[in-house]
Coordinates of C-alpha atoms and ligand atoms in Angstrom, one line a residue:
M1333 CA 187.4 224.7 59.8
P1334 CA 184.1 225.4 57.9
D1335 CA 181.2 223.2 58.9
P1336 CA 179.7 221.7 55.8
N1337 CA 176.2 221.7 57.3
S1338 CA 175.9 225.4 58.1
P1339 CA 176.2 228.6 56.1
D1340 CA 179.9 229.4 56.1
P1341 CA 181.6 232.6 55.0
V1342 CA 184.6 230.7 53.4
L1343 CA 182.4 228.4 51.5
D1344 CA 180.2 231.3 50.4
Q1345 CA 183.4 233.1 49.1
L1346 CA 184.2 229.9 47.1
R1347 CA 180.7 229.6 45.8
A1348 CA 180.9 233.2 44.6
I1349 CA 184.0 232.3 42.6
V1350 CA 183.1 229.0 41.0
G1351 CA 179.3 229.0 41.3
P1352 CA 177.2 227.3 44.0
A1353 CA 176.9 224.0 42.0
W1354 CA 180.7 223.5 42.1
V1355 CA 181.2 223.7 45.8
M1356 CA 179.9 220.3 46.9
T1357 CA 179.3 219.5 50.5
A1358 CA 176.5 216.9 50.6
P1359 CA 177.9 213.4 51.5
G1360 CA 176.2 211.9 48.5
E1361 CA 178.1 214.3 46.2
T1362 CA 181.5 214.1 47.9
V1363 CA 181.7 210.4 48.7
G1364 CA 183.4 209.4 45.3
Y1365 CA 186.2 211.9 46.0
L1366 CA 187.0 210.6 49.5
E1367 CA 187.9 207.0 48.9
D1368 CA 190.9 205.8 46.8
W1369 CA 190.8 203.2 44.0
R1370 CA 192.4 200.5 46.2
R1371 CA 190.0 201.3 49.0
L1372 CA 192.9 201.7 51.5
Y1373 CA 192.0 205.2 52.6
R1374 CA 188.8 207.1 53.4
G1375 CA 189.0 210.8 54.1
R1376 CA 186.6 213.6 55.1
T1377 CA 186.4 217.1 53.7
P1378 CA 184.4 220.3 54.3
A1379 CA 183.9 220.5 50.5
V1380 CA 184.9 219.4 47.1
V1381 CA 185.6 222.5 45.0
R1382 CA 185.5 222.2 41.2
P1383 CA 186.8 225.3 39.5
G1384 CA 186.1 225.8 35.8
N1385 CA 189.3 227.5 34.8
T1386 CA 192.8 228.7 35.9
D1387 CA 191.6 232.1 37.0
E1388 CA 188.9 230.5 39.3
L1389 CA 191.4 228.1 40.8
S1390 CA 193.8 231.0 41.4
R1391 CA 191.1 232.9 43.3
V1392 CA 190.0 229.7 45.2
M1393 CA 193.7 229.2 46.3
A1394 CA 193.9 232.8 47.4
V1395 CA 190.9 232.4 49.7
C1396 CA 192.2 229.1 51.1
H1397 CA 195.6 230.7 51.7
C1398 CA 194.1 233.6 53.4
H1399 CA 192.2 231.4 55.8
G1400 CA 194.9 228.8 56.3
I1401 CA 192.9 226.0 54.7
A1402 CA 194.8 223.0 53.4
V1403 CA 193.9 221.6 49.9
V1404 CA 194.2 218.2 48.2
P1405 CA 194.3 218.4 44.4
Q1406 CA 192.5 215.5 42.7
G1407 CA 192.4 214.3 39.1
G1408 CA 191.0 210.9 38.2
N1409 CA 191.6 209.5 41.7
T1410 CA 193.4 206.5 40.5
S1411 CA 196.4 206.9 42.8
M1412 CA 197.9 203.6 44.0
V1413 CA 199.3 205.3 47.2
G1414 CA 196.4 207.3 48.5
G1415 CA 197.8 210.5 47.1
A1416 CA 194.6 212.3 46.3
I1417 CA 192.6 211.5 49.4
P1418 CA 192.3 214.0 52.3
S1419 CA 193.0 213.0 55.9
D1420 CA 190.1 211.9 58.1
A1421 CA 190.4 215.1 60.2
G1422 CA 187.9 216.7 57.9
D1423 CA 189.7 220.0 57.5
Q1424 CA 191.3 219.6 54.0
M1425 CA 189.4 220.9 51.0
V1426 CA 189.5 218.7 47.9
I1427 CA 190.1 220.6 44.7
S1428 CA 189.0 218.6 41.7
L1429 CA 190.6 219.6 38.4
S1430 CA 188.1 217.7 36.2
R1431 CA 186.3 220.8 34.8
L1432 CA 189.6 222.0 33.3
N1433 CA 189.1 219.7 30.4
R1434 CA 190.0 221.5 27.2
V1435 CA 192.7 220.8 24.7
R1436 CA 193.9 224.3 24.1
A1437 CA 196.1 223.7 21.1
I1438 CA 197.8 221.1 19.0
D1439 CA 200.7 221.8 16.6
P1440 CA 201.7 219.0 14.2
V1441 CA 204.9 220.9 13.1
D1442 CA 206.1 221.6 16.6
M1443 CA 204.8 218.2 17.6
T1444 CA 203.2 219.5 20.8
M1445 CA 199.8 219.7 22.4
T1446 CA 198.7 222.1 25.1
V1447 CA 196.2 220.4 27.4
E1448 CA 194.4 221.3 30.6
A1449 CA 194.9 219.3 33.7
G1450 CA 191.5 217.7 33.8
V1451 CA 191.7 216.2 30.3
T1452 CA 191.9 212.4 30.7
L1453 CA 195.0 210.7 29.3
R1454 CA 192.8 208.8 26.9
A1455 CA 191.1 211.9 25.5
A1456 CA 194.6 213.5 25.1
Q1457 CA 195.8 210.4 23.3
E1458 CA 192.7 210.4 21.0
T1459 CA 193.3 214.1 20.1
A1460 CA 196.9 213.4 19.3
S1461 CA 195.9 210.5 17.2
A1462 CA 193.2 212.5 15.3
H1463 CA 196.0 214.9 14.3
G1464 CA 198.2 212.0 13.0
G1465 CA 200.4 211.9 16.1
L1466 CA 201.0 209.7 19.2
L1467 CA 201.0 210.9 22.8
P1468 CA 203.4 208.1 23.9
L1469 CA 202.2 207.4 27.4
S1470 CA 200.1 204.4 28.1
I1471 CA 198.9 203.2 31.5
G1472 CA 196.1 200.9 32.6
S1473 CA 194.1 203.7 34.2
E1474 CA 194.3 206.0 31.1
G1475 CA 190.5 206.2 30.8
S1476 CA 190.2 207.9 34.2
A1477 CA 193.6 209.3 35.0
Q1478 CA 193.9 213.0 34.1
I1479 CA 196.9 214.9 32.7
G1480 CA 197.4 216.8 36.0
G1481 CA 197.5 213.6 38.0
V1482 CA 199.6 211.8 35.4
L1483 CA 202.2 214.6 35.5
S1484 CA 202.0 215.0 39.3
T1485 CA 202.8 211.3 39.8
N1486 CA 205.3 211.3 36.9
A1487 CA 203.5 208.2 35.6
G1488 CA 205.5 205.6 33.7
G1489 CA 203.6 202.7 32.1
N1490 CA 204.0 200.4 29.1
N1491 CA 206.0 202.6 26.8
T1492 CA 208.6 204.1 29.1
V1493 CA 211.1 201.7 27.7
R1494 CA 211.0 203.8 24.5
Y1495 CA 209.8 207.3 25.3
G1496 CA 210.6 207.8 29.0
N1497 CA 208.3 208.7 31.9
A1498 CA 205.7 211.5 31.9
R1499 CA 208.4 214.0 32.8
D1500 CA 210.2 213.3 29.6
L1501 CA 207.2 214.5 27.6
V1502 CA 206.7 217.9 29.3
L1503 CA 207.9 221.1 27.6
G1504 CA 205.9 223.6 29.6
L1505 CA 203.5 223.9 32.5
E1506 CA 200.9 226.3 34.0
V1507 CA 200.7 226.1 37.7
V1508 CA 198.7 227.8 40.5
L1509 CA 200.9 228.3 43.5
A1510 CA 200.0 227.9 47.2
D1511 CA 199.0 231.6 47.6
G1512 CA 197.0 231.7 44.3
Q1513 CA 199.7 233.2 42.0
V1514 CA 199.7 231.7 38.5
W1515 CA 203.0 230.7 36.9
N1516 CA 202.6 230.6 33.1
G1517 CA 205.4 228.5 31.9
L1518 CA 203.5 227.1 28.9
R1519 CA 206.5 227.2 26.6
R1520 CA 206.8 225.0 23.5
L1521 CA 210.6 225.2 23.3
R1522 CA 212.8 222.2 22.7
K1523 CA 215.7 224.2 24.1
D1524 CA 215.4 226.7 27.0
N1525 CA 218.3 227.0 29.4
T1526 CA 217.1 230.0 31.5
G1527 CA 217.9 229.1 35.1
Y1528 CA 216.4 226.3 37.2
C1529 CA 214.1 223.9 35.4
L1530 CA 211.0 224.8 37.5
R1531 CA 208.6 222.7 35.5
Q1532 CA 210.4 219.5 36.6
L1533 CA 209.9 220.4 40.2
F1534 CA 206.1 220.1 39.9
V1535 CA 206.3 216.9 37.9
G1536 CA 206.2 214.0 40.4
A1537 CA 205.5 216.4 43.3
E1538 CA 202.1 214.8 43.9
G1539 CA 200.4 218.1 44.5
T1540 CA 202.6 219.2 47.3
L1541 CA 204.3 222.2 45.6
G1542 CA 201.6 223.7 43.4
I1543 CA 198.5 222.7 41.3
I1544 CA 199.1 222.0 37.6
T1545 CA 196.4 223.6 35.4
A1546 CA 197.8 222.9 31.9
A1547 CA 200.8 221.5 30.2
V1548 CA 202.6 221.5 26.8
L1549 CA 203.3 217.9 26.0
K1550 CA 205.5 216.4 23.2
I1551 CA 203.8 214.2 20.7
V1552 CA 205.7 211.8 18.3
A1553 CA 205.0 210.2 15.0
R1554 CA 202.3 207.5 15.1
P1555 CA 203.5 203.9 14.4
R1556 CA 202.6 202.6 11.0
E1557 CA 203.6 199.1 11.7
T1558 CA 203.2 197.1 15.0
A1559 CA 204.0 193.5 15.9
V1560 CA 203.0 191.9 19.2
A1561 CA 204.0 188.6 20.7
F1562 CA 203.0 186.7 23.9
C1563 CA 205.7 184.2 25.0
A1564 CA 206.1 181.5 27.6
V1565 CA 209.7 181.8 28.8
A1566 CA 211.8 179.3 30.8
S1567 CA 212.7 181.5 33.7
P1568 CA 213.2 185.2 34.8
E1569 CA 216.7 184.9 33.4
A1570 CA 215.4 183.7 30.1
A1571 CA 213.0 186.7 30.0
L1572 CA 216.0 189.0 30.5
A1573 CA 217.9 187.2 27.8
V1574 CA 215.0 187.7 25.4
F1575 CA 215.0 191.4 26.2
A1576 CA 218.7 191.6 25.5
R1577 CA 218.2 189.9 22.1
F1578 CA 215.7 192.6 21.1
Q1579 CA 218.0 195.3 22.4
A1580 CA 220.8 193.9 20.3
H1581 CA 218.6 193.5 17.2
D1582 CA 216.8 196.9 17.0
P1583 CA 216.4 198.8 20.4
A1584 CA 214.6 201.7 18.7
A1585 CA 211.7 199.3 17.7
I1586 CA 210.9 198.1 21.3
Q1587 CA 207.6 199.8 22.2
A1588 CA 206.9 197.6 25.3
F1589 CA 208.6 194.7 27.0
E1590 CA 206.4 193.4 29.9
Y1591 CA 207.0 190.4 32.3
M1592 CA 204.1 188.4 33.9
S1593 CA 204.3 185.5 36.4
G1594 CA 202.4 182.3 35.7
L1595 CA 200.4 182.9 38.9
G1596 CA 199.4 186.4 37.8
V1597 CA 198.2 185.2 34.4
D1598 CA 196.3 182.3 36.1
L1599 CA 194.4 184.9 38.2
V1600 CA 193.5 186.9 35.1
L1601 CA 192.3 183.8 33.3
R1602 CA 190.2 182.7 36.3
L1603 CA 188.8 186.1 37.4
V1604 CA 188.4 188.2 34.3
E1605 CA 185.7 187.1 31.8
G1606 CA 186.7 186.8 28.2
T1607 CA 190.4 186.4 28.6
I1608 CA 192.2 183.4 27.0
L1609 CA 195.7 182.0 27.0
P1610 CA 196.9 182.1 23.4
L1611 CA 199.4 179.2 24.0
A1612 CA 199.0 175.4 24.2
A1613 CA 200.1 175.1 27.9
R1614 CA 200.5 177.4 30.9
A1615 CA 204.0 178.4 32.1
D1616 CA 205.6 179.9 35.2
H1617 CA 206.8 183.0 33.3
Y1618 CA 205.7 185.0 30.3
V1619 CA 206.7 188.1 28.4
L1620 CA 204.8 190.4 26.1
I1621 CA 206.8 192.1 23.4
E1622 CA 205.5 195.0 21.3
L1623 CA 207.6 196.3 18.4
A1624 CA 206.5 199.5 16.5
T1625 CA 207.8 201.9 14.0
P1626 CA 206.6 205.0 12.1
R1627 CA 208.5 203.7 9.0
P1628 CA 206.2 201.8 6.5
N1629 CA 207.1 198.3 5.4
A1630 CA 209.8 197.9 8.0
G1631 CA 209.4 194.2 8.3
L1632 CA 208.8 194.1 12.0
R1633 CA 206.8 190.9 11.9
Q1634 CA 209.8 189.2 10.4
S1635 CA 212.2 190.7 13.0
L1636 CA 209.9 189.4 15.7
E1637 CA 209.8 185.9 14.3
D1638 CA 213.6 185.8 13.7
V1639 CA 214.5 186.9 17.2
L1640 CA 212.0 184.6 18.8
E1641 CA 213.1 181.6 16.7
A1642 CA 216.7 182.1 17.8
A1643 CA 215.5 182.4 21.5
M1644 CA 213.5 179.2 21.1
A1645 CA 216.5 177.4 19.7
D1646 CA 218.5 178.4 22.8
G1647 CA 215.7 177.2 25.1
E1648 CA 214.8 180.7 26.4
V1649 CA 211.3 180.8 24.8
I1650 CA 209.2 177.8 25.3
D1651 CA 206.2 178.8 23.1
A1652 CA 205.1 182.0 21.4
A1653 CA 201.9 183.5 19.9
I1654 CA 202.3 186.4 17.4
A1655 CA 199.2 188.5 17.0
E1656 CA 197.6 188.3 13.5
S1657 CA 195.1 191.1 13.9
E1658 CA 194.1 194.2 15.9
A1659 CA 191.7 192.0 17.9
Q1660 CA 194.5 189.6 18.8
I1661 CA 196.8 192.4 19.8
R1662 CA 194.0 193.6 22.2
A1663 CA 193.4 190.1 23.5
I1664 CA 197.1 189.7 24.3
W1665 CA 197.3 193.1 26.0
R1666 CA 194.3 192.3 28.1
L1667 CA 196.2 189.4 29.7
R1668 CA 198.7 192.1 30.9
E1669 CA 196.4 195.0 31.7
E1670 CA 193.8 192.9 33.7
H1671 CA 196.5 192.0 36.3
T1672 CA 195.5 194.9 38.5
E1673 CA 191.8 194.2 38.3
S1674 CA 192.2 190.4 38.8
Q1675 CA 194.3 191.0 41.9
K1676 CA 191.7 193.3 43.3
R1677 CA 189.1 190.6 42.8
A1678 CA 191.3 187.9 44.4
G1679 CA 191.1 189.6 47.8
A1680 CA 193.6 191.7 49.8
S1681 CA 196.8 192.5 48.0
V1682 CA 200.0 194.3 48.8
K1683 CA 201.7 196.3 46.0
N1684 CA 205.4 196.9 45.7
D1685 CA 206.0 199.2 42.8
V1686 CA 209.8 198.8 42.8
S1687 CA 212.7 199.2 40.3
V1688 CA 216.2 197.8 40.0
P1689 CA 218.7 198.0 37.2
V1690 CA 217.2 196.0 34.3
S1691 CA 220.0 193.4 34.6
S1692 CA 218.9 192.7 38.2
V1693 CA 215.2 191.9 37.5
P1694 CA 215.7 188.1 37.7
A1695 CA 217.6 188.5 41.0
L1696 CA 214.7 190.7 42.3
I1697 CA 212.1 188.2 41.3
R1698 CA 213.9 185.2 42.8
G1699 CA 215.1 187.0 46.0
A1700 CA 211.8 188.7 46.8
T1701 CA 209.7 185.5 46.0
A1702 CA 211.8 183.5 48.5
A1703 CA 211.7 186.2 51.1
C1704 CA 207.9 186.6 50.9
E1705 CA 207.2 182.9 50.9
A1706 CA 209.4 182.6 54.0
L1707 CA 207.5 185.4 55.7
L1708 CA 204.1 184.0 55.0
P1709 CA 203.8 180.5 53.6
G1710 CA 200.9 180.2 51.2
I1711 CA 201.2 183.8 50.1
L1712 CA 200.4 184.3 46.3
V1713 CA 203.4 185.9 44.6
A1714 CA 202.3 187.6 41.4
P1715 CA 205.0 189.9 40.1
F1716 CA 204.5 191.6 36.7
G1717 CA 205.3 194.8 34.9
H1718 CA 207.6 196.9 32.9
M1719 CA 210.7 194.6 32.7
G1720 CA 212.3 196.8 30.0
D1721 CA 212.5 199.6 32.6
G1722 CA 213.6 197.4 35.5
N1723 CA 210.2 198.2 37.1
I1724 CA 208.4 195.2 38.5
H1725 CA 205.1 195.4 40.4
F1726 CA 206.0 192.8 43.0
N1727 CA 202.5 192.3 44.1
L1728 CA 201.4 189.8 46.7
V1729 CA 197.9 188.4 47.1
Q1730 CA 196.5 186.9 50.3
P1731 CA 196.4 183.1 50.7
P1732 CA 192.8 182.1 49.9
D1733 CA 192.2 180.7 53.4
M1734 CA 193.4 183.9 55.3
A1735 CA 191.1 186.8 56.4
A1736 CA 191.6 189.8 54.2
A1737 CA 192.1 192.1 57.2
D1738 CA 194.8 189.8 58.7
F1739 CA 196.7 189.9 55.4
A1740 CA 196.3 193.7 55.0
A1741 CA 197.7 194.1 58.5
L1742 CA 200.9 192.6 57.2
D1743 CA 201.4 195.3 54.6
H1744 CA 204.4 197.0 56.1
A1745 CA 206.1 193.7 57.0
I1746 CA 205.7 192.6 53.4
M1747 CA 206.7 195.9 51.9
D1748 CA 209.8 196.1 54.1
T1749 CA 210.7 192.5 53.2
V1750 CA 210.6 193.3 49.5
A1751 CA 212.3 196.6 50.0
E1752 CA 215.3 194.9 51.7
I1753 CA 215.9 192.8 48.6
V1754 CA 215.5 195.9 46.4
R1755 CA 218.1 197.7 48.5
T1756 CA 220.6 195.0 48.0
L1757 CA 220.1 195.4 44.3
D1758 CA 220.6 199.2 44.3
G1759 CA 216.9 199.8 43.4
S1760 CA 214.1 202.1 44.4
F1761 CA 211.1 201.4 46.6
S1762 CA 208.8 203.5 44.4
A1763 CA 209.3 203.3 40.7
E1764 CA 206.2 205.0 39.2
H1765 CA 203.3 205.2 41.6
G1766 CA 204.9 207.7 43.9
I1767 CA 204.8 208.1 47.7
G1768 CA 201.3 209.5 48.5
Q1769 CA 200.5 208.7 52.1
L1770 CA 201.2 205.0 51.8
K1771 CA 205.0 205.2 51.6
T1772 CA 205.9 208.4 53.6
Y1773 CA 207.2 206.2 56.4
M1774 CA 209.9 204.9 54.1
M1775 CA 211.2 208.3 53.0
A1776 CA 213.6 209.1 55.9
D1777 CA 215.2 205.7 55.7
W1778 CA 215.6 205.7 51.9
R1779 CA 216.0 209.3 51.0
G1780 CA 217.3 210.8 54.3
G1781 CA 220.2 213.1 54.9
A1782 CA 221.0 215.7 52.3
E1783 CA 218.3 214.5 49.9
L1784 CA 215.4 214.8 52.3
M1785 CA 216.8 218.1 53.6
M1786 CA 216.8 219.5 50.0
M1787 CA 213.2 218.3 49.5
Q1788 CA 212.1 219.9 52.7
K1789 CA 213.7 223.2 51.8
V1790 CA 211.9 223.2 48.4
K1791 CA 208.6 222.5 50.1
Q1792 CA 209.2 225.2 52.6
A1793 CA 210.1 227.7 49.8
L1794 CA 207.0 227.0 47.7
D1795 CA 204.5 226.2 50.4
P1796 CA 205.7 227.8 53.7
A1797 CA 202.3 227.3 55.4
G1798 CA 202.1 223.6 54.5
L1799 CA 198.7 223.9 52.8
L1800 CA 199.3 221.8 49.7
N1801 CA 198.4 218.2 50.1
P1802 CA 199.7 217.9 53.7
G1803 CA 200.8 214.4 54.9
K1804 CA 201.9 213.3 51.4
V1805 CA 205.4 212.6 50.1
L1806 CA 207.4 214.0 52.9
P1807 CA 207.5 212.4 56.4
K1808 CA 206.3 214.6 59.3
S1809 CA 209.3 216.6 60.5
Ligands
FAD855 P1 195.0 211.3 41.2 O1 194.9 209.9 41.7 O2 193.8 212.1 41.2 O3 196.2 212.1 41.9 C1 197.5 211.5 42.0 C2 198.4 212.6 42.8 O4 198.5 213.7 42.0 C3 197.8 213.0 44.1 O5 198.9 213.3 45.0 C4 197.1 214.3 43.7 O6 197.0 215.2 44.8 C5 198.0 214.9 42.7 N1 197.3 215.7 41.6 C6 196.3 215.3 40.8 N2 196.0 216.3 39.9 C7 196.9 217.3 40.2 C8 197.1 218.6 39.6 N3 196.4 219.0 38.6 N4 198.1 219.3 40.1 C9 198.9 218.9 41.2 N5 198.7 217.7 41.8 C10 197.7 216.9 41.3 N6 200.8 204.5 37.2 C11 201.9 204.4 36.4 O7 202.8 205.1 36.5 N7 202.0 203.4 35.5 C12 201.0 202.5 35.3 O8 201.1 201.6 34.4 C13 199.8 202.6 36.1 N8 198.8 201.8 35.9 C14 197.6 201.9 36.7 C15 196.6 201.0 36.5 C16 195.4 201.2 37.3 C17 194.3 200.2 37.0 C18 195.4 202.2 38.3 C19 194.1 202.3 39.1 C20 196.4 203.0 38.5 C21 197.6 202.9 37.7 N9 198.7 203.8 37.9 C22 199.8 203.6 37.1 C23 198.7 204.7 39.0 C24 198.9 206.2 38.5 O9 199.5 207.0 39.4 C25 197.6 206.9 38.1 O10 196.7 206.1 37.3 C26 197.8 208.3 37.4 O11 199.1 208.7 37.1 C27 197.2 209.2 38.4 O12 196.3 210.1 37.7 P2 195.0 210.7 38.4 O13 194.5 211.7 37.5 O14 194.1 209.6 38.7 O15 195.6 211.3 39.7
MLT856 C1 200.3 198.5 36.0 O1 201.4 198.7 35.4 O2 199.4 197.8 35.5 C2 200.1 199.2 37.3 O3 201.0 200.2 37.5 C3 200.3 198.1 38.3 C4 199.7 197.7 39.6 O4 198.6 197.3 39.8 O5 200.5 197.7 40.6
ZN857 ZN1 202.9 199.9 36.1

């Protein structure tokens, strides 16, 4: 293992490839790369290496491969599961992709854009928008998260209900393999049945099979009309009934359908400055509905009113606010998007990024709430998220009078309690955040047998020396 404090032949080789300024070893320079967004993990590293292009990364990987040095790819470092943080042994090199930040091409006829891994999701969205299109992936961390990280976690987010997950937007990839070879699969083809679909192996692999350096992404037509409502609903069952109404009315117009608990919204209103409830009274359950269409004059506002009126008449919707301006749309979305920040401010929290069939969301909310309250009386149950995908962030916040460390020590007990409810509903213990290092302990139980065996064989084939993001995704065998 190279010692960061002394001249080192490996680090010198890396400096010769990327330039001395881009091999960072001083603690002041590396600290931001060694702790995750949730502050659950702190790692150590001999160096953070920041290549400037694919060729440099290829040569960096060849050196690391030759010396048996493990690497941890890192994008915006917003992983919810500690995926981009090295272990605390101090022998894993962090490879930051942030200097690969060019949009290489955008084609409004093919409706594609070719972007490098270190472009932030927001910058990619803005480029698509400047060319009259929409990159239809929206997540709370989009200002920091980078395309490489978003693809490597197969991020979901607010618009999955309409456009699918990140993997549904990828037509081509460029990847640096464990030994430094470059695979150029940057195809812009809508149809290409030529053997195994290799690009999808790397999407969602969390940096354990190769390092993504660029991608060809699909873009879609930009909405010309948008209508957004924030509604108090009578119950989780009523929230589902409202979703079913919009599905029956015009499924193609549903851009987002998000659920929020009363307690979660209370935390946002209390802890995030400038947020306001656009309704006369608080409720125990809310939904946010966004309709959108590229067709002009489609009458979405009227559709929204008609469906909500019928839902109100049947007692599903208690009260609703329909946004009258861009500013009101943003204010409504803040109530949803500030959930993560408000929960961070409220103390220790345990996140359960789970999914069930959409029809089972009410059973999930009720079952997991009861189970968590039985496990720890006083626990704050604040589920929210992408109801239209069956993906609920079943998040729990510490009781106010409990020490944060005592609550954090219960993380596995709480995660297992929620997971057991999810299992009875045929769901998944990780819907969109991935496995990282937080959930590897659950893999053998949930994905054991033939499934885990196939994953291990794929890993063995592409990374036989185990140098790519060790300790992530797969349990130790
Ligand atoms: P990082 O955190 O840097 O890395 C994530 C994983 O990908 C790590 O395993 C890393 O090793 C690997 N990796 C990074 N870059 C590469 C690369 N170029 N090649 C190979 N492997 C790589 N997720 C959702 O799905 N939906 C949401 O709605 C959502 N909201 C969020 C809101 C907030 C406030 C935060 C903090 C996170 C949220 N997330 C959400 C989590 C989500 O996984 C990330 O925000 C994003 O997808 C990760 O991108 P990143 O660039 O930060 O990746
Ligand atoms: C979100 O959708 O806002 C994030 O994925 C959720 C989280 O904080 O768990
Ligand atoms: Zn989410």
